[in-house]
Short mmCIF file of C-alpha atoms and ligand atoms in Angstrom, two decimals:
data_model
loop_
_atom_site.label_atom_id
_atom_site.label_comp_id
_atom_site.label_asym_id
_atom_site.label_seq_id
_atom_site.Cartn_x
_atom_site.Cartn_y
_atom_site.Cartn_z
CA MET A 20 3.03 29.12 15.95
CA SER A 21 4.66 29.12 12.61
CA LEU A 22 3.89 27.01 9.41
CA ASP A 23 6.81 24.83 10.25
CA GLN A 24 5.77 24.44 14.14
CA ALA A 25 2.29 23.10 12.20
CA VAL A 26 3.08 21.49 10.05
CA ASN A 27 6.22 18.93 12.75
CA SER A 28 3.58 19.27 15.60
CA ARG A 29 0.78 17.85 14.09
CA ASN A 30 -0.02 14.55 13.63
CA SER A 31 -2.69 11.83 13.87
CA VAL A 32 -4.73 12.08 16.98
CA ARG A 33 -6.89 8.70 17.99
CA ALA A 34 -8.35 10.13 21.24
CA PHE A 35 -9.93 13.17 22.01
CA ARG A 36 -11.62 14.80 25.06
CA SER A 37 -15.01 15.36 24.30
CA ASP A 38 -15.06 19.21 24.48
CA PRO A 39 -17.24 20.61 21.66
CA VAL A 40 -15.77 23.13 19.16
CA SER A 41 -17.34 26.05 18.79
CA LYS A 42 -18.45 26.64 15.43
CA GLU A 43 -16.97 29.95 14.44
CA LEU A 44 -13.60 27.79 15.27
CA LEU A 45 -14.69 25.55 12.73
CA THR A 46 -15.67 28.11 10.40
CA LYS A 47 -12.42 29.44 10.46
CA VAL A 48 -10.56 26.49 9.83
CA LEU A 49 -12.89 26.10 6.79
CA GLU A 50 -11.83 28.74 5.37
CA THR A 51 -8.28 28.55 6.26
CA ALA A 52 -8.78 25.58 3.87
CA SER A 53 -10.27 27.25 1.11
CA ARG A 54 -6.75 28.96 0.91
CA ALA A 55 -5.64 26.02 -1.06
CA PRO A 56 -5.06 25.84 -4.69
CA SER A 57 -7.01 23.28 -7.06
CA GLY A 58 -5.81 23.34 -10.97
CA THR A 59 -7.71 25.72 -12.70
CA ASN A 60 -9.02 26.35 -9.27
CA THR A 61 -12.10 23.97 -9.23
CA GLN A 62 -11.75 23.67 -5.37
CA PRO A 63 -13.06 20.27 -5.49
CA TRP A 64 -14.53 20.05 -2.18
CA GLN A 65 -17.76 19.07 -0.09
CA VAL A 66 -17.80 19.16 3.95
CA TYR A 67 -20.33 17.53 5.64
CA VAL A 68 -19.48 18.78 9.60
CA LEU A 69 -21.47 16.23 11.83
CA GLN A 70 -22.02 16.86 15.50
CA GLY A 71 -24.42 16.13 18.05
CA GLU A 72 -27.34 14.11 16.98
CA LYS A 73 -26.39 13.37 13.56
CA ARG A 74 -22.60 12.16 14.53
CA VAL A 75 -24.59 9.93 17.32
CA LYS A 76 -26.63 8.33 14.30
CA LEU A 77 -24.34 7.84 11.96
CA ILE A 78 -21.88 5.85 14.39
CA ASN A 79 -24.54 3.94 15.47
CA GLU A 80 -25.31 2.85 12.02
CA VAL A 81 -22.22 2.84 10.81
CA CYS A 82 -21.02 0.94 14.14
CA LYS A 83 -23.75 -1.75 13.50
CA VAL A 84 -22.64 -2.84 9.97
CA HIS A 85 -18.86 -3.06 10.97
CA ASP A 86 -19.80 -5.08 13.31
CA ALA A 87 -22.31 -7.47 11.63
CA LEU A 88 -18.93 -7.62 8.97
CA ALA A 89 -16.99 -9.27 12.20
CA LEU A 90 -19.18 -11.94 12.31
CA ASN A 91 -20.38 -12.82 8.12
CA PRO A 92 -17.11 -11.15 6.41
CA GLU A 93 -18.97 -12.22 3.04
CA LEU A 94 -21.23 -8.97 3.74
CA ALA A 95 -18.84 -6.97 2.42
CA LYS A 96 -19.90 -7.48 -0.80
CA GLU A 97 -23.07 -5.17 0.14
CA TYR A 98 -20.80 -2.69 0.96
CA PRO A 99 -18.08 -1.57 -1.85
CA SER A 100 -15.88 1.10 -1.17
CA SER A 101 -16.66 4.66 -3.03
CA TYR A 102 -13.44 3.84 -4.61
CA ASN A 103 -9.76 2.90 -4.72
CA TYR A 104 -8.52 4.49 -1.32
CA TYR A 105 -5.67 1.44 -0.98
CA PRO A 106 -4.23 -0.84 -4.07
CA THR A 107 -5.48 -4.80 -4.76
CA GLN A 108 -2.36 -5.94 -5.01
CA TRP A 109 0.71 -4.54 -2.60
CA VAL A 110 3.92 -4.03 -3.39
CA SER A 111 7.07 -3.70 -1.91
CA PRO A 112 7.75 -0.79 0.39
CA TYR A 113 4.72 0.40 0.90
CA LEU A 114 3.34 -3.03 2.39
CA ASP A 115 5.93 -3.18 4.79
CA ARG A 116 5.12 0.14 5.87
CA ARG A 117 1.48 0.09 6.03
CA ARG A 118 2.58 -2.93 8.37
CA GLU A 119 4.81 -1.02 9.96
CA ASN A 120 2.20 1.46 10.68
CA GLY A 121 -0.18 -0.89 11.86
CA TRP A 122 1.91 -3.38 13.90
CA SER A 123 2.84 0.36 15.98
CA LEU A 124 -0.28 1.11 16.60
CA TYR A 125 -1.33 -2.05 18.27
CA SER A 126 2.08 -2.48 20.44
CA LEU A 127 0.98 0.56 21.55
CA LEU A 128 -2.48 -0.63 22.36
CA GLY A 129 -1.18 -4.48 23.76
CA ILE A 130 -2.98 -5.54 20.93
CA GLN A 131 -1.24 -9.32 19.74
CA ARG A 132 -1.32 -10.85 16.65
CA GLY A 133 -3.81 -12.79 16.59
CA GLU A 134 -6.20 -10.71 18.99
CA LYS A 135 -9.26 -10.25 16.16
CA HIS A 136 -11.09 -9.43 18.39
CA LYS A 137 -9.37 -6.05 19.73
CA MET A 138 -8.21 -5.59 16.62
CA HIS A 139 -11.64 -4.84 15.65
CA VAL A 140 -12.83 -2.57 18.68
CA GLN A 141 -9.87 -1.19 17.57
CA HIS A 142 -10.62 -0.04 13.81
CA GLN A 143 -14.13 0.39 15.11
CA ARG A 144 -12.55 3.58 16.80
CA ASN A 145 -12.69 5.28 13.77
CA PHE A 146 -16.28 4.58 12.74
CA GLU A 147 -16.79 6.23 16.53
CA PHE A 148 -15.03 9.10 15.38
CA PHE A 149 -12.10 8.20 18.09
CA GLY A 150 -14.58 10.05 20.59
CA ALA A 151 -14.12 13.54 18.78
CA PRO A 152 -16.51 15.90 19.03
CA VAL A 153 -16.89 17.14 15.44
CA GLY A 154 -17.14 14.50 12.12
CA LEU A 155 -15.64 15.39 9.14
CA ILE A 156 -17.12 14.14 5.74
CA PHE A 157 -15.33 15.15 2.57
CA THR A 158 -16.74 14.31 -1.16
CA MET A 159 -16.13 15.26 -4.65
CA HIS A 160 -18.81 15.00 -7.72
CA LYS A 161 -18.56 11.55 -9.25
CA ASP A 162 -17.88 14.02 -12.78
CA LEU A 163 -14.09 15.05 -11.17
CA GLY A 164 -10.35 14.25 -13.10
CA THR A 165 -8.21 12.11 -11.06
CA GLY A 166 -6.72 15.97 -10.66
CA ALA A 167 -9.19 16.39 -8.25
CA PHE A 168 -7.80 13.68 -5.94
CA ILE A 169 -4.32 15.75 -6.09
CA ASP A 170 -6.09 19.20 -5.38
CA TYR A 171 -8.46 17.47 -2.54
CA GLY A 172 -5.24 16.36 -0.84
CA MET A 173 -4.23 20.26 -0.04
CA PHE A 174 -7.28 21.29 0.82
CA LEU A 175 -7.16 18.58 3.45
CA GLN A 176 -3.98 18.84 4.94
CA THR A 177 -3.89 22.88 4.97
CA LEU A 178 -7.36 22.14 6.95
CA MET A 179 -5.21 20.50 9.76
CA LEU A 180 -2.83 22.70 9.55
CA ALA A 181 -5.03 25.43 10.35
CA ALA A 182 -6.51 23.33 12.87
CA GLN A 183 -3.33 23.04 14.72
CA ALA A 184 -2.43 26.22 14.73
CA ASN A 185 -5.78 27.23 16.36
CA GLY A 186 -5.15 24.74 18.72
CA LEU A 187 -7.20 21.66 17.57
CA ALA A 188 -6.43 17.95 16.38
CA THR A 189 -7.13 16.09 13.36
CA CYS A 190 -6.90 12.23 12.27
CA PRO A 191 -7.76 12.07 8.82
CA GLN A 192 -10.29 9.02 8.05
CA GLY A 193 -9.96 6.51 4.52
CA ALA A 194 -11.45 4.46 6.50
CA TRP A 195 -15.49 6.21 6.00
CA VAL A 196 -14.69 5.55 2.03
CA SER A 197 -15.62 1.10 3.01
CA PHE A 198 -19.17 2.90 3.89
CA ALA A 199 -20.47 5.32 1.63
CA LYS A 200 -24.00 2.97 1.10
CA ILE A 201 -24.90 4.10 4.69
CA VAL A 202 -23.13 7.49 5.03
CA MET A 203 -24.34 9.17 1.40
CA PRO A 204 -27.51 9.21 2.41
CA LEU A 205 -27.30 10.12 6.28
CA ILE A 206 -25.65 13.45 5.41
CA GLY A 207 -27.77 14.14 2.58
CA ALA A 208 -25.40 14.07 0.05
CA GLY A 209 -26.70 13.73 -3.55
CA PRO A 210 -25.95 10.82 -6.49
CA ASP A 211 -23.43 13.08 -8.41
CA GLU A 212 -21.29 13.07 -4.77
CA LEU A 213 -18.56 10.19 -4.34
CA LEU A 214 -16.86 9.97 -0.58
CA VAL A 215 -13.24 11.14 -0.18
CA CYS A 216 -12.74 10.27 3.32
CA GLY A 217 -13.71 11.35 6.59
CA MET A 218 -12.09 13.14 9.43
CA SER A 219 -12.54 13.09 13.62
CA LEU A 220 -11.61 17.16 14.33
CA GLY A 221 -11.66 18.13 18.32
CA TYR A 222 -9.27 18.37 21.20
CA ALA A 223 -6.83 15.79 21.68
CA ASP A 224 -6.66 13.68 24.74
CA GLN A 225 -3.35 14.29 26.11
CA GLN A 226 -2.80 11.28 28.23
CA ALA A 227 -4.07 8.80 25.35
CA VAL A 228 -1.41 6.38 24.89
CA VAL A 229 -2.19 6.05 21.34
CA ASN A 230 -1.48 9.54 20.99
CA SER A 231 2.10 9.27 21.37
CA LEU A 232 2.53 7.36 18.28
CA ARG A 233 5.20 9.31 15.96
CA PRO A 234 5.44 7.37 12.61
CA PRO A 235 8.69 7.70 11.29
CA ARG A 236 9.49 8.96 7.73
CA GLU A 237 12.13 7.83 4.64
CA LYS A 238 15.06 10.57 5.06
CA VAL A 239 15.35 12.98 1.99
CA GLU A 240 17.88 10.90 -0.13
CA SER A 241 15.79 7.91 -0.19
CA PHE A 242 12.76 9.70 -1.65
CA THR A 243 14.32 12.35 -4.68
CA ARG A 244 17.22 11.85 -7.40
CA TRP A 245 19.24 15.32 -7.78
CA VAL A 246 19.20 14.43 -11.49
C1 FMN B 23 -6.09 10.56 3.16
C2 FMN B 23 -5.41 9.81 4.27
C3 FMN B 23 -6.36 8.93 5.16
C4 FMN B 23 -6.11 7.69 5.96
N1 FMN B 23 -7.24 6.83 6.78
C5 FMN B 23 -7.15 6.85 8.36
C6 FMN B 23 -7.71 5.85 8.38
O1 FMN B 23 -8.63 5.66 7.78
N2 FMN B 23 -7.88 5.52 10.31
C7 FMN B 23 -6.12 5.88 10.70
O2 FMN B 23 -6.60 5.33 12.01
N3 FMN B 23 -6.20 6.03 10.31
C8 FMN B 23 -5.59 7.36 8.61
N4 FMN B 23 -4.85 8.02 8.07
C9 FMN B 23 -3.21 8.08 8.90
C10 FMN B 23 -2.50 7.99 8.49
O3 FMN B 23 -2.27 6.50 8.89
C11 FMN B 23 -0.95 8.79 9.28
O4 FMN B 23 -1.47 9.60 8.64
C12 FMN B 23 -0.04 8.53 8.67
O5 FMN B 23 0.37 6.72 9.95
C13 FMN B 23 1.19 9.17 9.48
O6 FMN B 23 0.98 9.21 10.86
P1 FMN B 23 0.60 10.60 11.34
O7 FMN B 23 -0.20 11.54 10.47
O8 FMN B 23 0.89 10.91 12.79
O9 FMN B 23 2.41 11.95 10.51
C14 FMN B 23 -5.11 8.56 7.11
C15 FMN B 23 -4.32 9.12 6.71
C16 FMN B 23 -4.20 10.00 5.04
C17 FMN B 23 -3.60 10.91 4.83
#
């Protein structure tokens, strides 16, 4: 697969087959990801690979709290995000794109406005790693600078493209930052670590309608100034 093919065929997959992924293949993908550049070669990434029992335990613990939060939103105070992945105050056009993305997903799944329970169930799929046999949690040292997030993004995209080129599918997941309080001790992360995001990884369920989502992109002219 050429790089262009990997980039253009990759999409966020939200339904996976249960087939396991070999440790050998995971290691190969992680090795390729580690070729990502980083400022002064700091390589800020720390990866936790969850399969089997640990994955199930994490899913159970987080889904229990996610359900409790739906019944009592006040509880959210007890689960602060590891960092502000999203802005506290949304501005246009980002809010519009975010909304369009959300509604495209819901309409594919037949979820109408106001169907809060169905939305909750769909959001909960995040915390089930969308059925993927491999859950990845990414952390970095808390004392690193903002630039480390740039480095991290490069690592994550390289990992997703390497996965794609090896027949695997992924979904990067910021959703996990809301549950750092549960995730970090469970994976054995230390107090100096910050939860950056999670990722579902496995073989895509090609039949699942949710995987047909192909969010559009702005045209080059709209984000480029030839000065
Ligand atoms: C850092 C990051 C965090 C994301 N978090 C989530 C998430 O929590 N749940 C989810 O379903 N998708 C998540 N996404 C996927 C985006 O919604 C997706 O990349 C975007 O809509 C473009 O679609 P595509 O990846 O299929 O091209 C995330 C993507 C990135 C890069």
